[in-house]
Tab-separated table of C-alpha atoms in Angstrom:
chain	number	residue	atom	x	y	z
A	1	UNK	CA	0.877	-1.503	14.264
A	2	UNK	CA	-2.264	-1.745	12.785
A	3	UNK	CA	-3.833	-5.343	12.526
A	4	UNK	CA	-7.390	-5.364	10.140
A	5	UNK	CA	-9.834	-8.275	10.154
A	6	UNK	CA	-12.534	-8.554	7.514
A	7	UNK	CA	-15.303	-10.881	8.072
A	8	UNK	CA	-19.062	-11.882	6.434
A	9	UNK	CA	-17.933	-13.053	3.295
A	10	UNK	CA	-19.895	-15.826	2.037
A	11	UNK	CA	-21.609	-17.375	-0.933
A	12	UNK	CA	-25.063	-15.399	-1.716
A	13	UNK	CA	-27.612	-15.481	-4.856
A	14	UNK	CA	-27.799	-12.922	-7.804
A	15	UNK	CA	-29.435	-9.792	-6.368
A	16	UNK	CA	-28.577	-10.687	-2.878
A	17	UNK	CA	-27.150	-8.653	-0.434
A	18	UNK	CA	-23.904	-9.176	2.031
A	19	UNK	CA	-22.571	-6.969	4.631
A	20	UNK	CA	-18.846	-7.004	5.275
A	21	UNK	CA	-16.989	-5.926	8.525
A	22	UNK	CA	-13.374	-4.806	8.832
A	23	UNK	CA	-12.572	-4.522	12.460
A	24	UNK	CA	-9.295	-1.954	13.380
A	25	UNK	CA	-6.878	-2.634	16.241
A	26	UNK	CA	-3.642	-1.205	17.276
A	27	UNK	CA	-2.475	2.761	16.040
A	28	UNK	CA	-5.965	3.681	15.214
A	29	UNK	CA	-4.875	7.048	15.583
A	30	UNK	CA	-2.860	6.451	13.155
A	31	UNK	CA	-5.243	5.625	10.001
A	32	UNK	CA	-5.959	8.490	7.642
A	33	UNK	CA	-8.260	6.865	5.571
A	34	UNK	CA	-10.001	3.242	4.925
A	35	UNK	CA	-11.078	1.384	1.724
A	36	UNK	CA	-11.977	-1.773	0.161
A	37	UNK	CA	-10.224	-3.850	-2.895
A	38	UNK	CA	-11.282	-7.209	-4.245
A	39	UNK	CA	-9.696	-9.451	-6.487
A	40	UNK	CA	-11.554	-11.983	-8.587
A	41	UNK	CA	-10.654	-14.712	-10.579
A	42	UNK	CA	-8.306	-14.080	-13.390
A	43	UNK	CA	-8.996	-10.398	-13.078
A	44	UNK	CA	-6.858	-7.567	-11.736
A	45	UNK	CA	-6.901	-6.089	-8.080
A	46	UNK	CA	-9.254	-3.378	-8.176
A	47	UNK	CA	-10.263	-0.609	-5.412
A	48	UNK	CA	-14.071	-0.955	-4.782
A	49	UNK	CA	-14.373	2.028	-2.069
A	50	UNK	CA	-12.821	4.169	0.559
A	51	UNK	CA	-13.885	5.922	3.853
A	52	UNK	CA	-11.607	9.087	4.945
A	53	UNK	CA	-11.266	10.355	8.484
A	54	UNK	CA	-13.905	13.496	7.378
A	55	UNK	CA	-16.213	10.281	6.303
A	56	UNK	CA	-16.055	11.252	2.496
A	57	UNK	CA	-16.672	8.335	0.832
A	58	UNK	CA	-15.670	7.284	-3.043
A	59	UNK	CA	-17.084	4.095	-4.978
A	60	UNK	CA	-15.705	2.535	-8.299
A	61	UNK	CA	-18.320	2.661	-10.875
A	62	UNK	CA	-18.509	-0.839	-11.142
A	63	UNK	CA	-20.611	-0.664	-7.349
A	64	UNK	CA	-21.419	2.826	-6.906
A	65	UNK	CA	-25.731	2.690	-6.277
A	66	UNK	CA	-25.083	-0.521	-4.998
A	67	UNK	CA	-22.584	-0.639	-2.063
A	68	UNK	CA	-22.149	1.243	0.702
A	69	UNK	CA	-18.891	1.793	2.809
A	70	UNK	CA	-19.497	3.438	6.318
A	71	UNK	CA	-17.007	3.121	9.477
A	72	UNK	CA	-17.991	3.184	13.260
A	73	UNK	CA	-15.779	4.938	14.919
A	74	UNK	CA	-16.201	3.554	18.197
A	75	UNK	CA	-15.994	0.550	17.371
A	76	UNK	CA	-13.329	0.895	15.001
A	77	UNK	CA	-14.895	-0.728	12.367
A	78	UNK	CA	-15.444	-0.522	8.437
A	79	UNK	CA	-18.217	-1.946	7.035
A	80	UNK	CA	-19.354	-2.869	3.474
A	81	UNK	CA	-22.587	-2.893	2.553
A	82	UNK	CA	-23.135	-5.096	-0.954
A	83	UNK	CA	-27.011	-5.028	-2.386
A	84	UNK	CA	-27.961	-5.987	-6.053
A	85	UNK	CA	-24.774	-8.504	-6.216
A	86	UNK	CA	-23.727	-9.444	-9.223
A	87	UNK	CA	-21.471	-12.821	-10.565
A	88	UNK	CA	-19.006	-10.702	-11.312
A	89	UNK	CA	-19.215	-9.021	-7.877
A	90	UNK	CA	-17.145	-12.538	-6.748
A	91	UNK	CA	-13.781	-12.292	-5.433
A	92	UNK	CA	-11.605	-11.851	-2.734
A	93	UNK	CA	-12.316	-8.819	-0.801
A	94	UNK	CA	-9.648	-7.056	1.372
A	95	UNK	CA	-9.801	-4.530	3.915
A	96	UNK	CA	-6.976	-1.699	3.631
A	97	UNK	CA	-6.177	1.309	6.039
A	98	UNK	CA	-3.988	4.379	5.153
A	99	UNK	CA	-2.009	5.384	7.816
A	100	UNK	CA	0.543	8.132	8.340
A	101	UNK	CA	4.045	7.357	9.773
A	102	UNK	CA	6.133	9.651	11.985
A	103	UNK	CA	8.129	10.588	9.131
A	104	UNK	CA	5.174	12.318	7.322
A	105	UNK	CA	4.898	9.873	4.569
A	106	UNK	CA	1.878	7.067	4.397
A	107	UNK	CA	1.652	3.248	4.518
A	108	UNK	CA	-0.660	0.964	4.306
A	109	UNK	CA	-1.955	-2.308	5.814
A	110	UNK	CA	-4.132	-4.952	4.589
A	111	UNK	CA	-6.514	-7.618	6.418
A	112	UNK	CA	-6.094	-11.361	5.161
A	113	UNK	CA	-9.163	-10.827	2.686
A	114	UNK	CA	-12.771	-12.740	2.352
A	115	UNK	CA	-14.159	-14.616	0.000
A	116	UNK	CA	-17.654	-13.118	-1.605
A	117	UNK	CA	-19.159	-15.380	-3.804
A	118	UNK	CA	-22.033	-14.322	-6.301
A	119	UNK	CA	-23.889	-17.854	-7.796
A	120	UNK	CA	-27.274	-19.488	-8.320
């Protein structure tokens, strides 16, 4: 089991910046890789970044120069650092881990999700 809470979502200004934490328990052995979706109003689920085991990182275009995922690996933690924010950066954003299962395939688990507000 693998059990992922997200936390530091908020409401912030136009051109603010939020940091958002994703804190691992259980198999962490387990988790190949680690990422970030949000959903926003109305709008489809969308994968903003992602964190593998070798640290390689990938961004959506939508945020890449602007956020910044990093993990902590003794603290087994994923964070999400959000500068420049948008409006349309609002949504709900959810922590998700890849992990592998004993069979050799992958799964994946998902934290409860915060809420990031963008508004003046």
């Amino acid at each position: 089991q693998v059990q992922l809470v997200e936390s530091g979502g908020g409401l912030v200004q136009p051109g603010g910046s939020l940091r958002l934490s994703c804190a691992a328990s259980g198999s962490i052995s387990s988790i190949k890789a680690m990422g970030w979706y949000r959903q926003g109003p109305g709008k489809q689920r969308e994968l903003v970044a992602t964190i593998n085991t070798a640290g390689s990182t990938n961004y959506a275009d939508s945020v890449k120069g602007r956020f910044t995922v990093s993990r902590d690996n003794v603290k087994n933690t994923m964070y999400l650092q959000m500068n420049s924010l948008k409006p349309e950066d609002t949504a709900v954003y959810y922590c998700y881990a890849l992990r592998a299962a004993s069979n050799g395939g992958v799964f994946g688990s998902w934290g409860q999700g915060t809420q990031v507000t963008v508004s003046s």
